[in-house]
């Protein structure tokens, strides 16, 4: 019943900040034991876990991206967001927001978890 929808610009230029929002319906992002993840998949590569914000507001980031990544939430809108600074063409990927009922740092959530449909973001000059 839970649905997640990614939104944001599909194009970005190098050095800019990529900003995406995930809108959640069917459940509250503050409900106990809900963890809200950002995942991406570059062309021809596997899924990459970027970070998570948990129901209590705690955040955790991939070590390879934490210097450029910020995850936040707006509880009044039942949304959580991703900011990725100083993007390069290597950041081109399909970006997903995902709900999980367990905190698995560094590993994408199970396929049985609730996934958004994904949104394509292309970084190009």
PDB file of C-alpha atoms in Angstrom:
ATOM      1  CA  UNK A   1       0.000   0.000   0.000  1.00  0.00           C
ATOM      2  CA  UNK A   2       2.975   2.293   0.568  1.00  0.00           C
ATOM      3  CA  UNK A   3       3.982   4.248  -2.515  1.00  0.00           C
ATOM      4  CA  UNK A   4       7.110   6.300  -3.160  1.00  0.00           C
ATOM      5  CA  UNK A   5       7.597   8.782  -5.981  1.00  0.00           C
ATOM      6  CA  UNK A   6      10.878  10.448  -6.932  1.00  0.00           C
ATOM      7  CA  UNK A   7      10.837  13.917  -8.437  1.00  0.00           C
ATOM      8  CA  UNK A   8      13.359  16.506  -9.561  1.00  0.00           C
ATOM      9  CA  UNK A   9      15.248  17.708 -12.623  1.00  0.00           C
ATOM     10  CA  UNK A  10      16.384  15.048 -15.057  1.00  0.00           C
ATOM     11  CA  UNK A  11      19.425  17.042 -16.190  1.00  0.00           C
ATOM     12  CA  UNK A  12      22.271  18.651 -14.289  1.00  0.00           C
ATOM     13  CA  UNK A  13      25.500  20.368 -15.251  1.00  0.00           C
ATOM     14  CA  UNK A  14      28.902  19.513 -13.806  1.00  0.00           C
ATOM     15  CA  UNK A  15      29.750  21.269 -10.531  1.00  0.00           C
ATOM     16  CA  UNK A  16      26.082  21.912  -9.706  1.00  0.00           C
ATOM     17  CA  UNK A  17      24.028  20.397  -6.895  1.00  0.00           C
ATOM     18  CA  UNK A  18      21.594  17.622  -7.721  1.00  0.00           C
ATOM     19  CA  UNK A  19      18.387  17.784  -5.669  1.00  0.00           C
ATOM     20  CA  UNK A  20      15.722  15.083  -5.623  1.00  0.00           C
ATOM     21  CA  UNK A  21      12.610  14.623  -3.493  1.00  0.00           C
ATOM     22  CA  UNK A  22      10.741  11.458  -2.552  1.00  0.00           C
ATOM     23  CA  UNK A  23       7.052  11.828  -1.773  1.00  0.00           C
ATOM     24  CA  UNK A  24       5.598   9.048   0.399  1.00  0.00           C
ATOM     25  CA  UNK A  25       1.958   8.018   0.611  1.00  0.00           C
ATOM     26  CA  UNK A  26       0.296   5.249   2.598  1.00  0.00           C
ATOM     27  CA  UNK A  27       2.553   5.533   5.646  1.00  0.00           C
ATOM     28  CA  UNK A  28       4.306   8.177   7.694  1.00  0.00           C
ATOM     29  CA  UNK A  29       8.051   8.716   7.418  1.00  0.00           C
ATOM     30  CA  UNK A  30       8.092   9.012  11.217  1.00  0.00           C
ATOM     31  CA  UNK A  31       6.504   5.604  11.866  1.00  0.00           C
ATOM     32  CA  UNK A  32       8.725   3.467  14.084  1.00  0.00           C
ATOM     33  CA  UNK A  33      11.174   1.131  12.326  1.00  0.00           C
ATOM     34  CA  UNK A  34      10.816   2.787   8.916  1.00  0.00           C
ATOM     35  CA  UNK A  35      14.102   3.662   7.208  1.00  0.00           C
ATOM     36  CA  UNK A  36      14.148   5.784   4.065  1.00  0.00           C
ATOM     37  CA  UNK A  37      16.992   5.126   1.641  1.00  0.00           C
ATOM     38  CA  UNK A  38      18.468   6.645  -1.496  1.00  0.00           C
ATOM     39  CA  UNK A  39      19.871   4.165  -4.023  1.00  0.00           C
ATOM     40  CA  UNK A  40      21.315   4.739  -7.483  1.00  0.00           C
ATOM     41  CA  UNK A  41      22.308   2.611 -10.465  1.00  0.00           C
ATOM     42  CA  UNK A  42      24.766   3.987 -13.039  1.00  0.00           C
ATOM     43  CA  UNK A  43      24.486   2.673 -16.611  1.00  0.00           C
ATOM     44  CA  UNK A  44      25.762  -0.890 -16.852  1.00  0.00           C
ATOM     45  CA  UNK A  45      26.557  -1.087 -13.136  1.00  0.00           C
ATOM     46  CA  UNK A  46      24.958  -2.446 -10.003  1.00  0.00           C
ATOM     47  CA  UNK A  47      22.906  -0.762  -7.319  1.00  0.00           C
ATOM     48  CA  UNK A  48      24.782   1.641  -5.065  1.00  0.00           C
ATOM     49  CA  UNK A  49      23.547   2.543  -1.599  1.00  0.00           C
ATOM     50  CA  UNK A  50      23.951   6.268  -0.975  1.00  0.00           C
ATOM     51  CA  UNK A  51      22.445   6.875   2.439  1.00  0.00           C
ATOM     52  CA  UNK A  52      19.410   6.719   4.671  1.00  0.00           C
ATOM     53  CA  UNK A  53      17.321   8.791   7.043  1.00  0.00           C
ATOM     54  CA  UNK A  54      15.532   6.807   9.726  1.00  0.00           C
ATOM     55  CA  UNK A  55      12.180   7.403  11.367  1.00  0.00           C
ATOM     56  CA  UNK A  56      13.796   9.295  14.243  1.00  0.00           C
ATOM     57  CA  UNK A  57      15.737  11.598  11.894  1.00  0.00           C
ATOM     58  CA  UNK A  58      19.112   9.856  12.182  1.00  0.00           C
ATOM     59  CA  UNK A  59      21.161   9.927   8.979  1.00  0.00           C
ATOM     60  CA  UNK A  60      23.897   7.643   7.644  1.00  0.00           C
ATOM     61  CA  UNK A  61      25.896   7.984   4.429  1.00  0.00           C
ATOM     62  CA  UNK A  62      28.082   5.895   2.153  1.00  0.00           C
ATOM     63  CA  UNK A  63      31.724   6.700   3.001  1.00  0.00           C
ATOM     64  CA  UNK A  64      32.491   7.279  -0.682  1.00  0.00           C
ATOM     65  CA  UNK A  65      29.763   9.909  -1.006  1.00  0.00           C
ATOM     66  CA  UNK A  66      29.287  11.422   2.436  1.00  0.00           C
ATOM     67  CA  UNK A  67      31.439  14.469   1.701  1.00  0.00           C
ATOM     68  CA  UNK A  68      29.010  15.467  -1.064  1.00  0.00           C
ATOM     69  CA  UNK A  69      25.693  14.026   0.175  1.00  0.00           C
ATOM     70  CA  UNK A  70      22.968  15.434   2.393  1.00  0.00           C
ATOM     71  CA  UNK A  71      19.659  13.735   3.208  1.00  0.00           C
ATOM     72  CA  UNK A  72      16.851  15.615   4.918  1.00  0.00           C
ATOM     73  CA  UNK A  73      13.127  15.350   5.499  1.00  0.00           C
ATOM     74  CA  UNK A  74       9.994  17.456   5.715  1.00  0.00           C
ATOM     75  CA  UNK A  75       7.582  15.669   8.025  1.00  0.00           C
ATOM     76  CA  UNK A  76       4.744  18.103   7.308  1.00  0.00           C
ATOM     77  CA  UNK A  77       4.833  17.040   3.646  1.00  0.00           C
ATOM     78  CA  UNK A  78       5.779  13.410   4.320  1.00  0.00           C
ATOM     79  CA  UNK A  79       8.816  13.825   2.063  1.00  0.00           C
ATOM     80  CA  UNK A  80      12.524  13.176   2.231  1.00  0.00           C
ATOM     81  CA  UNK A  81      15.153  14.635  -0.059  1.00  0.00           C
ATOM     82  CA  UNK A  82      18.637  14.077  -1.467  1.00  0.00           C
ATOM     83  CA  UNK A  83      21.265  16.681  -2.269  1.00  0.00           C
ATOM     84  CA  UNK A  84      24.424  15.660  -4.111  1.00  0.00           C
ATOM     85  CA  UNK A  85      26.948  18.450  -4.509  1.00  0.00           C
ATOM     86  CA  UNK A  86      29.637  18.994  -7.162  1.00  0.00           C
ATOM     87  CA  UNK A  87      28.226  16.466  -9.591  1.00  0.00           C
ATOM     88  CA  UNK A  88      30.199  15.038 -12.511  1.00  0.00           C
ATOM     89  CA  UNK A  89      29.167  12.869 -15.481  1.00  0.00           C
ATOM     90  CA  UNK A  90      29.991   9.828 -13.321  1.00  0.00           C
ATOM     91  CA  UNK A  91      26.951  10.715 -11.204  1.00  0.00           C
ATOM     92  CA  UNK A  92      24.666   9.926 -14.147  1.00  0.00           C
ATOM     93  CA  UNK A  93      22.325   7.189 -12.928  1.00  0.00           C
ATOM     94  CA  UNK A  94      18.787   6.123 -12.167  1.00  0.00           C
ATOM     95  CA  UNK A  95      18.014   7.287  -8.630  1.00  0.00           C
ATOM     96  CA  UNK A  96      15.592   5.410  -6.368  1.00  0.00           C
ATOM     97  CA  UNK A  97      14.007   6.103  -3.014  1.00  0.00           C
ATOM     98  CA  UNK A  98      13.259   2.987  -0.964  1.00  0.00           C
ATOM     99  CA  UNK A  99      11.620   2.104   2.355  1.00  0.00           C
ATOM    100  CA  UNK A 100      13.091  -0.662   4.471  1.00  0.00           C
ATOM    101  CA  UNK A 101      12.137  -2.104   7.853  1.00  0.00           C
ATOM    102  CA  UNK A 102      15.743  -2.787   8.821  1.00  0.00           C
ATOM    103  CA  UNK A 103      18.787  -0.544   8.926  1.00  0.00           C
ATOM    104  CA  UNK A 104      21.359  -2.070   6.548  1.00  0.00           C
ATOM    105  CA  UNK A 105      24.189   0.392   6.121  1.00  0.00           C
ATOM    106  CA  UNK A 106      26.097   0.088   2.852  1.00  0.00           C
ATOM    107  CA  UNK A 107      23.754  -2.505   1.349  1.00  0.00           C
ATOM    108  CA  UNK A 108      20.693  -1.832  -0.825  1.00  0.00           C
ATOM    109  CA  UNK A 109      17.368  -2.865   0.738  1.00  0.00           C
ATOM    110  CA  UNK A 110      15.807  -6.188  -0.130  1.00  0.00           C
ATOM    111  CA  UNK A 111      13.977  -6.442  -3.446  1.00  0.00           C
ATOM    112  CA  UNK A 112      10.816  -7.127  -1.460  1.00  0.00           C
ATOM    113  CA  UNK A 113      11.068  -3.677   0.104  1.00  0.00           C
ATOM    114  CA  UNK A 114       9.020  -0.740  -1.146  1.00  0.00           C
ATOM    115  CA  UNK A 115      10.799   0.944  -4.066  1.00  0.00           C
ATOM    116  CA  UNK A 116       9.967   4.009  -6.082  1.00  0.00           C
ATOM    117  CA  UNK A 117       9.932   3.661  -9.850  1.00  0.00           C
ATOM    118  CA  UNK A 118      13.237   5.513 -10.169  1.00  0.00           C
ATOM    119  CA  UNK A 119      14.139   8.691 -11.987  1.00  0.00           C
ATOM    120  CA  UNK A 120      16.870   9.163 -14.589  1.00  0.00           C
ATOM    121  CA  UNK A 121      19.384  11.926 -13.900  1.00  0.00           C
ATOM    122  CA  UNK A 122      21.949  12.839 -16.548  1.00  0.00           C
ATOM    123  CA  UNK A 123      24.957  15.032 -15.770  1.00  0.00           C
ATOM    124  CA  UNK A 124      26.306  16.636 -18.920  1.00  0.00           C
ATOM    125  CA  UNK A 125      27.776  19.908 -20.082  1.00  0.00           C
TER     126      UNK A 125
END
